[in-house]
Short mmCIF file of C-alpha atoms in Angstrom, two decimals:
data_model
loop_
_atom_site.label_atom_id
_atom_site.label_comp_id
_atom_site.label_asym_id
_atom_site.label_seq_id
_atom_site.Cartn_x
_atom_site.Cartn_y
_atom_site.Cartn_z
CA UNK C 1 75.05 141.20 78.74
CA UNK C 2 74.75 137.86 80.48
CA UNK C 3 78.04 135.82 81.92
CA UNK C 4 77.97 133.62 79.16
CA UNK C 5 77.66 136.59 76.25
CA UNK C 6 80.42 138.20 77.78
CA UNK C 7 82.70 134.80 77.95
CA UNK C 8 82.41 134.22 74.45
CA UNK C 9 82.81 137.67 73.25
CA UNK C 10 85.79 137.57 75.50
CA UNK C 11 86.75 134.39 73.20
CA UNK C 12 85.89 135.73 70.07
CA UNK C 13 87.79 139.11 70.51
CA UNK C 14 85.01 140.85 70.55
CA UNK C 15 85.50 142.48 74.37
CA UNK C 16 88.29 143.67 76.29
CA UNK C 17 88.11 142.65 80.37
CA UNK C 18 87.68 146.73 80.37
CA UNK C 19 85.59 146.88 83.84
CA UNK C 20 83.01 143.94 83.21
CA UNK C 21 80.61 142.44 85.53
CA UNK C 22 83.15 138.63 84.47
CA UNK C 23 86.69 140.65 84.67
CA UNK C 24 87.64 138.38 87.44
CA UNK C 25 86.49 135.09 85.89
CA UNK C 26 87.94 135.65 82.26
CA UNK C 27 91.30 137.08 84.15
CA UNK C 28 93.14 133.92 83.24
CA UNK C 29 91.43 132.80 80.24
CA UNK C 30 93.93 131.25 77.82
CA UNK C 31 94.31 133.22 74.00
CA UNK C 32 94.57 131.08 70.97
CA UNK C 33 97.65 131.52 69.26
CA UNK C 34 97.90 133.42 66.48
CA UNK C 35 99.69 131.04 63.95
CA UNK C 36 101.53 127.75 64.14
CA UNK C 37 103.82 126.23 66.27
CA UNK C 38 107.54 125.61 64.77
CA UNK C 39 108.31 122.24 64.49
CA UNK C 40 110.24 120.90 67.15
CA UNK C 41 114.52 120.75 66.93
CA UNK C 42 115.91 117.19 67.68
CA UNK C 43 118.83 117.77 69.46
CA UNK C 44 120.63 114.46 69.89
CA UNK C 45 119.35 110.87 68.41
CA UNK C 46 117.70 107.93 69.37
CA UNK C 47 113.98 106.56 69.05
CA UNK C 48 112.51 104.80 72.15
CA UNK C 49 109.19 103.51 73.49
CA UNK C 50 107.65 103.61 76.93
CA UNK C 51 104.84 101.91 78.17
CA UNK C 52 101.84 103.79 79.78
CA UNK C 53 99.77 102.66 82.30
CA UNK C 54 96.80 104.52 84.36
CA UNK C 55 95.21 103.66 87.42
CA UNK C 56 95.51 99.87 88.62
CA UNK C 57 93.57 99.94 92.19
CA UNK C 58 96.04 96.79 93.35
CA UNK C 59 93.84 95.13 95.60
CA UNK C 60 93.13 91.49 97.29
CA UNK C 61 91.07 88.86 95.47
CA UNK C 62 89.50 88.33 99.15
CA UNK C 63 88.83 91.45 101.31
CA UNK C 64 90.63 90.19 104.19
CA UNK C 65 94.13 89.93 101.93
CA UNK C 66 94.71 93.78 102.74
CA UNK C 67 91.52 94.80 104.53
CA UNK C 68 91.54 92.72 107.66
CA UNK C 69 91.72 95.71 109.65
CA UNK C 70 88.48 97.02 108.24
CA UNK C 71 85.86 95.57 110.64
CA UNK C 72 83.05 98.04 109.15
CA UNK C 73 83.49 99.09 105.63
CA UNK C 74 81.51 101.91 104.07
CA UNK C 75 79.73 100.27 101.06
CA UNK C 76 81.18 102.22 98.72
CA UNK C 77 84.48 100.72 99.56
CA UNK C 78 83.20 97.52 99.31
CA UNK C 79 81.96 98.03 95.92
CA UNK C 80 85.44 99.13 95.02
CA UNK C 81 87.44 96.45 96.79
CA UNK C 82 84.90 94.03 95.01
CA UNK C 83 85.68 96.04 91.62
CA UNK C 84 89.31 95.39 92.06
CA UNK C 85 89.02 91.95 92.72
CA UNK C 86 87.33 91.03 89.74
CA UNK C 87 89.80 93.13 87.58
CA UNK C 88 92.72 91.35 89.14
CA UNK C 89 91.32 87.98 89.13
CA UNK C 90 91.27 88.43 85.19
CA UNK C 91 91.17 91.32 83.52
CA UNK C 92 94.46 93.27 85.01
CA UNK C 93 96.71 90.43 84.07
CA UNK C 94 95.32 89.99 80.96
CA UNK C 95 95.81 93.77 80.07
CA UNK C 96 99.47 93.50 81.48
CA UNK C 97 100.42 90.53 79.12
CA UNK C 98 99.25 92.65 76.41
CA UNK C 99 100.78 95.65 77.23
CA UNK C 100 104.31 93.39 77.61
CA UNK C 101 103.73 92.39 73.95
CA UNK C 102 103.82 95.60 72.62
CA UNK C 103 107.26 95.93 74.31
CA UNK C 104 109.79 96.28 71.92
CA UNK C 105 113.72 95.95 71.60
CA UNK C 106 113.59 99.85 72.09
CA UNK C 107 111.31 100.00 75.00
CA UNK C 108 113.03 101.87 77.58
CA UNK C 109 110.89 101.83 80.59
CA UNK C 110 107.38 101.91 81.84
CA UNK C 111 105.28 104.72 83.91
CA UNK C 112 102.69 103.61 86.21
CA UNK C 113 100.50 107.17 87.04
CA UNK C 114 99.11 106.74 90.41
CA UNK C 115 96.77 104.70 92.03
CA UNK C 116 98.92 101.59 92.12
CA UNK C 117 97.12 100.47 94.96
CA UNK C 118 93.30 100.71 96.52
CA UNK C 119 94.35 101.57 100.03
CA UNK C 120 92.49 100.99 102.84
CA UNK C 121 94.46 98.86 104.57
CA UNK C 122 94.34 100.29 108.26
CA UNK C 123 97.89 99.06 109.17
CA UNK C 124 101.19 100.43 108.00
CA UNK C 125 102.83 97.47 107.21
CA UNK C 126 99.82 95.35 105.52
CA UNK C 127 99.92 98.89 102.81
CA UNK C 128 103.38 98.61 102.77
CA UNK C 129 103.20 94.47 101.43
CA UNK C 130 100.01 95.91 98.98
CA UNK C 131 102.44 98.23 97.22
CA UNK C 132 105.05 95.75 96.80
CA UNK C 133 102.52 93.29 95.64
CA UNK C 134 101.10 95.70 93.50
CA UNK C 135 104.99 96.43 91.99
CA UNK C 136 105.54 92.58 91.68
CA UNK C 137 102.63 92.11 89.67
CA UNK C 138 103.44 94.68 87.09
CA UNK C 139 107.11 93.72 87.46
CA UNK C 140 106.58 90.07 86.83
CA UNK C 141 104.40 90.99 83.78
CA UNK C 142 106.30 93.35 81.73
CA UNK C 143 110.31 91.54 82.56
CA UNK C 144 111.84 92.14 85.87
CA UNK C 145 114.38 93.99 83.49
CA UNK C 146 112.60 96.96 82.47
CA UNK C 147 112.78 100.05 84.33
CA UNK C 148 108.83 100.70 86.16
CA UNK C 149 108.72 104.87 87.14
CA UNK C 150 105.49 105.14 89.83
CA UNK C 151 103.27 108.43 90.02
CA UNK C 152 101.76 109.56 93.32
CA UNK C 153 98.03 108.86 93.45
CA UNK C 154 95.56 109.53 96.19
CA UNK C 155 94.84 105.64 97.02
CA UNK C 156 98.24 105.45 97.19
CA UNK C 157 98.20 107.09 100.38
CA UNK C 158 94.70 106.10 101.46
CA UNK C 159 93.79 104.79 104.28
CA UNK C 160 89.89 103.65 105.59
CA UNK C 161 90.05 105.98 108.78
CA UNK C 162 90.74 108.59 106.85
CA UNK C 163 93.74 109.72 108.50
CA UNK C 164 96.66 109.16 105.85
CA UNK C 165 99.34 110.22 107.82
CA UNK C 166 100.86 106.85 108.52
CA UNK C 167 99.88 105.33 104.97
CA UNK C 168 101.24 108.30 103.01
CA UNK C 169 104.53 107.79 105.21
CA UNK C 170 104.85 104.41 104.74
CA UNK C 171 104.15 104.73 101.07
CA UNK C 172 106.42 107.82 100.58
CA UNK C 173 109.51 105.62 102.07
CA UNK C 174 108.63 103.00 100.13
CA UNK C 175 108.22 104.81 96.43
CA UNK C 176 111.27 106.60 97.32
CA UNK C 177 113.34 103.39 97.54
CA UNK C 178 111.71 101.51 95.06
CA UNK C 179 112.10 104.29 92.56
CA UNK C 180 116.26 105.07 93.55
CA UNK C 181 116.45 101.23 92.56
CA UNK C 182 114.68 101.24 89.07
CA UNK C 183 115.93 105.14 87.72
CA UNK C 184 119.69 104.64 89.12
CA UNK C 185 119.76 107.87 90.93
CA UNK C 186 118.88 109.06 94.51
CA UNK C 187 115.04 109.70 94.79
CA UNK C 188 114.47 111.68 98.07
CA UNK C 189 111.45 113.30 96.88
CA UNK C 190 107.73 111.99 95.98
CA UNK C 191 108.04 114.79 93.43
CA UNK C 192 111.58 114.08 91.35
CA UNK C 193 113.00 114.18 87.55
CA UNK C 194 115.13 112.23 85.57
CA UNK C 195 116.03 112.34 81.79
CA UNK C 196 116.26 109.51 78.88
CA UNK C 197 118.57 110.58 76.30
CA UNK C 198 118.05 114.36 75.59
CA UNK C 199 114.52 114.45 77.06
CA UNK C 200 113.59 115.36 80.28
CA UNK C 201 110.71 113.06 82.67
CA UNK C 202 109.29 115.16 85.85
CA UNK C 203 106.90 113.19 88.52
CA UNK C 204 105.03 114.95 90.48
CA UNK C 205 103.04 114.38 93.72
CA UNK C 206 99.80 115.07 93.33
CA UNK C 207 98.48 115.15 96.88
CA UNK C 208 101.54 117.55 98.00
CA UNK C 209 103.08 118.84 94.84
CA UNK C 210 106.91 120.30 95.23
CA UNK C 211 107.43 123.17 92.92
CA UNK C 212 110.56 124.04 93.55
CA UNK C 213 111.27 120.60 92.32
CA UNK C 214 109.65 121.15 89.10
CA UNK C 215 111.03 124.57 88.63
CA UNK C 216 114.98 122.68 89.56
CA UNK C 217 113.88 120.25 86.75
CA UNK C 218 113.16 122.46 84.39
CA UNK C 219 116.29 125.43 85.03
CA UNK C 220 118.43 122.16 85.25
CA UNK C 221 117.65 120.97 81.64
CA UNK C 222 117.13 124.03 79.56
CA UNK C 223 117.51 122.39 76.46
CA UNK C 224 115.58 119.16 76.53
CA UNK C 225 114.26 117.79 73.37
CA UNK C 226 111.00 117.14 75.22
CA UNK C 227 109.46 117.65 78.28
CA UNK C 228 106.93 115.11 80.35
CA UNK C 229 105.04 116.34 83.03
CA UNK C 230 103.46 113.17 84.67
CA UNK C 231 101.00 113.45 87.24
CA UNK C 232 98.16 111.72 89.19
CA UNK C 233 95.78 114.18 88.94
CA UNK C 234 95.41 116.24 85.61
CA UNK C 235 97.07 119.79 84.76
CA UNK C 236 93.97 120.89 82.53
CA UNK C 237 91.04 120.33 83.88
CA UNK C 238 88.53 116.98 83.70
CA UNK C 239 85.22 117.36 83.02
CA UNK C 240 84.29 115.91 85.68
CA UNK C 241 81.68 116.64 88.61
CA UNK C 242 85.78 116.95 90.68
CA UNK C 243 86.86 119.64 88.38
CA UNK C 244 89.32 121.02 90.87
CA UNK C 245 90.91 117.53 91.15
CA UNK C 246 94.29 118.46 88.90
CA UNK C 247 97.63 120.37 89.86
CA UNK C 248 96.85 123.32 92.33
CA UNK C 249 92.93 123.33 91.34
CA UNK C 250 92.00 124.49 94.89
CA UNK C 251 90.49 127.89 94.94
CA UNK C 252 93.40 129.30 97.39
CA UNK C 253 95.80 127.95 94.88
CA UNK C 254 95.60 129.73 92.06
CA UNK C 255 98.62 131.78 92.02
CA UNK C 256 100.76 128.17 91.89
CA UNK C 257 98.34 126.79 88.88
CA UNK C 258 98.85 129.76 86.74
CA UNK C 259 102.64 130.28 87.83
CA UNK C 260 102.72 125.96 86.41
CA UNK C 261 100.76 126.75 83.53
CA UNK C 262 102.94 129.12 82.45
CA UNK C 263 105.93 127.16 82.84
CA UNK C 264 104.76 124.09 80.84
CA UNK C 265 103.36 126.41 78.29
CA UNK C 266 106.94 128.21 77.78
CA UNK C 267 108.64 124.27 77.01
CA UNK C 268 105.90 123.01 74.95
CA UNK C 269 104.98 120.05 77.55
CA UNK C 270 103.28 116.85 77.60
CA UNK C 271 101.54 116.16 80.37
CA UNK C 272 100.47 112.02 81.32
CA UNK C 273 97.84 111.94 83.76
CA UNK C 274 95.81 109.55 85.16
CA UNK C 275 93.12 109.29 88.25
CA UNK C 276 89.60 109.92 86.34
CA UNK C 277 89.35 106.68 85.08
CA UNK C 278 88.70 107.75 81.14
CA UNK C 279 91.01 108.31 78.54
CA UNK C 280 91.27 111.86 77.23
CA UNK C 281 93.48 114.00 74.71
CA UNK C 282 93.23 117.63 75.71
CA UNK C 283 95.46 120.26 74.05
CA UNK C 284 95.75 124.26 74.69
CA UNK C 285 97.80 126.02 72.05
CA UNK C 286 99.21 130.00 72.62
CA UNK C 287 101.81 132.49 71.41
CA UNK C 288 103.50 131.05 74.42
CA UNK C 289 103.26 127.65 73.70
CA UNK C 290 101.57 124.37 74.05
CA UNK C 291 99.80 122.39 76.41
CA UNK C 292 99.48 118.49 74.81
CA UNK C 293 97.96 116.51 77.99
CA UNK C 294 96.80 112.65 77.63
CA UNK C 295 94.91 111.21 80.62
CA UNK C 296 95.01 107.19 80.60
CA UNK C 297 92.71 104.51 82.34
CA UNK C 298 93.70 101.09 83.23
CA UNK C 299 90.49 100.55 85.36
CA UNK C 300 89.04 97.43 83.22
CA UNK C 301 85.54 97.51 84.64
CA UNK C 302 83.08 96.69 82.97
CA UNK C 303 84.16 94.57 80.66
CA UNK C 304 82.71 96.69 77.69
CA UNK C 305 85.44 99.45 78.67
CA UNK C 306 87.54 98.28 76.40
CA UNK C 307 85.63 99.65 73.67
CA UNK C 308 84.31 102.10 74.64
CA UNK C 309 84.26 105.12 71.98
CA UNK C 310 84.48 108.54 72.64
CA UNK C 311 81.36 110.53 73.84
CA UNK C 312 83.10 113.79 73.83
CA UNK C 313 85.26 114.97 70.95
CA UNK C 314 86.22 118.38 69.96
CA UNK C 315 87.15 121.84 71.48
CA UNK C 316 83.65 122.70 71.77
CA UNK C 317 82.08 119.84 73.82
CA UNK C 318 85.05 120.98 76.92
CA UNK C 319 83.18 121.50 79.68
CA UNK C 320 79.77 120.59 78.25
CA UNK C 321 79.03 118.11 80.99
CA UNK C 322 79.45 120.57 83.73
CA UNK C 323 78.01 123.48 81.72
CA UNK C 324 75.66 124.77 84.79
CA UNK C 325 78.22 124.28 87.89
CA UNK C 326 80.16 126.70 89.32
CA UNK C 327 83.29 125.34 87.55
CA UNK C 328 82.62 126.28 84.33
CA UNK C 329 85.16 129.58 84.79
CA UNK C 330 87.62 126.95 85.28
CA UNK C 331 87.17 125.46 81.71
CA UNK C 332 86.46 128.92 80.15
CA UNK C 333 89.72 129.62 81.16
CA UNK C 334 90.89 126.96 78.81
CA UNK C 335 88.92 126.77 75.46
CA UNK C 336 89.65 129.68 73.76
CA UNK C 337 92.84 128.18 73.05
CA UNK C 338 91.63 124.70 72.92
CA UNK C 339 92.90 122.54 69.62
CA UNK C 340 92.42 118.98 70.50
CA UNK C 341 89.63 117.40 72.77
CA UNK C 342 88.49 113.62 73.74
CA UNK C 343 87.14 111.95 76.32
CA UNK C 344 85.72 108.19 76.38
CA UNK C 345 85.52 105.54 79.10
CA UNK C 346 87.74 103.40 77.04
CA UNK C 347 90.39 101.54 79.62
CA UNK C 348 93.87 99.57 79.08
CA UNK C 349 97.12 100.41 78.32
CA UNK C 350 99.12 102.83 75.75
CA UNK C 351 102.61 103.01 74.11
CA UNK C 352 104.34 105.97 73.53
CA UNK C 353 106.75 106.69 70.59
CA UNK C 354 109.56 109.31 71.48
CA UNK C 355 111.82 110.27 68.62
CA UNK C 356 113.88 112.61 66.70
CA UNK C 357 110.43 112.49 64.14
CA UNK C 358 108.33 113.58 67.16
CA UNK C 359 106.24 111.41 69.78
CA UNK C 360 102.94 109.37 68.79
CA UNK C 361 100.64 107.84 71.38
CA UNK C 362 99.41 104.81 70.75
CA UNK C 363 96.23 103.90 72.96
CA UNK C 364 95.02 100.36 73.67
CA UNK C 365 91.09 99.38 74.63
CA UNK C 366 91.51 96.36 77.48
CA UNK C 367 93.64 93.95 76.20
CA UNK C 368 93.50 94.49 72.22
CA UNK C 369 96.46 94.10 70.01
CA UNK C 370 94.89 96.85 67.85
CA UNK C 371 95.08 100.70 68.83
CA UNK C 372 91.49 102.31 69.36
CA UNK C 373 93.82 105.94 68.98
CA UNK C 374 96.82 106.92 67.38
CA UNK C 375 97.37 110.31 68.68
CA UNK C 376 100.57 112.59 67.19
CA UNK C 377 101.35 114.55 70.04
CA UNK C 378 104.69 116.20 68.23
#
């Protein structure tokens, strides 16, 4: 029996992990659940919106705004610095001033999920003035007024050398102030919580995840209507060439990723994630709960990006594109208790609907007034 016979008889039923040639790689494969979820209890009232925007690469319309430093560029930063430019000479602002007129009079706040800024700046203070640039912008477009909650991302803390120790520093100081000014609590952590109404809002660093911050978050509100895990990177894997870019995904990690998964499958959580520039709807589904994770792009380039359709769709295409690398354990792991799968290129901006009737997702192509997705997520 090959690896792959023995994976989907695994899947199927068919097999126990007995003393197998794959024991080790089907170890943590997920089981479908047997029947349906309950539908979720409101607790306590009140209908709200939030605002939901991916990756923004804040950068200079001219490379020497932020990248002065920078004498001798690798091209491939050069073709991203010139990618930002052109999305923030038009595109960015015009997918801002279309996300600010879907605000409502119930829009609570909005959630930025890493990658606010390109990076690359060389000099502590010059990524210091991006970020706050970067905030302004988004500030400015969607009313001074309205609460903005930041993500970690990896740019955020990027710097050309390659040495982020001063840049994630400077940028940890600075999200930790910015954020204690827009939630109205002390933020001391790149990895924090707050709640809105009965439902509960964890951030966490990507690039150095806390999780005894996550596990205070959860212990602390036992009872929250629902639960939002937002993060840079994804908690369920991308299909992506980066597989082991999400929460704990490195190999000498695993004991935290399956300790987390267990966790968010236990209080039914939605995850937002950004940082693979596509927009995705994964969803994982057990006798010990559910997994709903939405991954959102606001990288507007090409221009055709904003309609861009979905190329994968279904349980069965997970982990089709990487279907020969050594990763595909990782999705294995996943899609026998897969329910819900989509991935496009499609960028821009989404709304979320929380409620005592559940929470809907609706997801925006570039700057359209029209939703490309409506996605019921509970």
């Amino acid at each position: 029996m090959n690896r792959r016979e023995w994976i989907k008889g695994f899947a199927a039923g068919a097999l126990t992990l007995g003393t197998g040639p794959w024991c080790e790689a089907v170890a943590a494969m997920l089981r479908r659940r047997s029947g349906p979820l309950p539908p979720p209890v409101s607790r306590a009232p009140g209908d709200y919106s939030v605002i939901v925007l991916g990756d923004t690469h804040f950068d200079g319309l001219t490379f020497d705004t932020y990248h002065g430093l920078n004498p001798n560029p690798p091209d491939y930063q050069i073709d991203e610095w010139t990618r930002n430019a052109g999305m923030w000479a038009d595109r960015c602002p015009r997918l801002l001033q279309a996300a600010a007129v879907r605000m409502t009079a119930d829009t609570a706040f909005a959630i930025q999920l890493g990658d606010l800024v390109q990076g690359d700046c060389n000099d502590n203070a010059t990524h210091e003035r991006m970020a706050t640039d970067a905030f302004a912008a988004i500030k400015n477009a969607l009313g001074a007024g309205l609460p903005l909650c930041l993500v970690t991302g990896n740019h955020d803390i990027r710097k050309s050398s390659g040495d982020s120790s001063g840049a994630a520093d400077t940028y940890y100081a600075w999200q930790c102030a910015r954020m204690t000014e827009e939630l109205g609590k002390a933020i001391d952590n790149t990895t924090f919580y707050f709640t809105h109404g009965p439902d509960l809002y964890i951030s966490v660093n990507f690039n150095s995840p806390a999780m005894s911050v996550i596990e205070e978050a959860l212990a602390a509100h036992p009872d929250a209507r629902y639960t939002f895990l937002m993060t840079h990177g994804p908690v369920l894997p991308s299909d992506t060439t980066n597989y082991t870019w999400h929460l704990w995904g490195g190999a000498d990690s695993a004991v935290n990723r399956l300790k987390l998964r267990k966790m968010l499958l236990a209080r039914d959580v939605i995850v937002l994630a950004g940082h693979l520039h596509t927009t995705e709807l994964t969803e994982v589904m057990t006798d010990e709960g559910r997994i709903t994770q939405v991954i959102a792009s606001s990288v507007w380039s090409p221009e055709s990006r904003a309609r861009s359709k979905p190329h994968l769709s279904g349980p069965a295409d997970y982990g089709a594109r990487q279907e020969t690398a050594p990763g595909q354990d990782r999705f294995a792991e996943y899609r026998p208790a897969m329910t819900r799968y989509l991935r496009s290129s499609l960028a821009g901006y989404m709304r979320m609907e929380v409620g005592a009737r559940g929470v809907t997702m609706r997801v925006y192509g570039g700057d359209s007034s029209t939703p490309a997705h409506v996605w019921r997520l509970r």
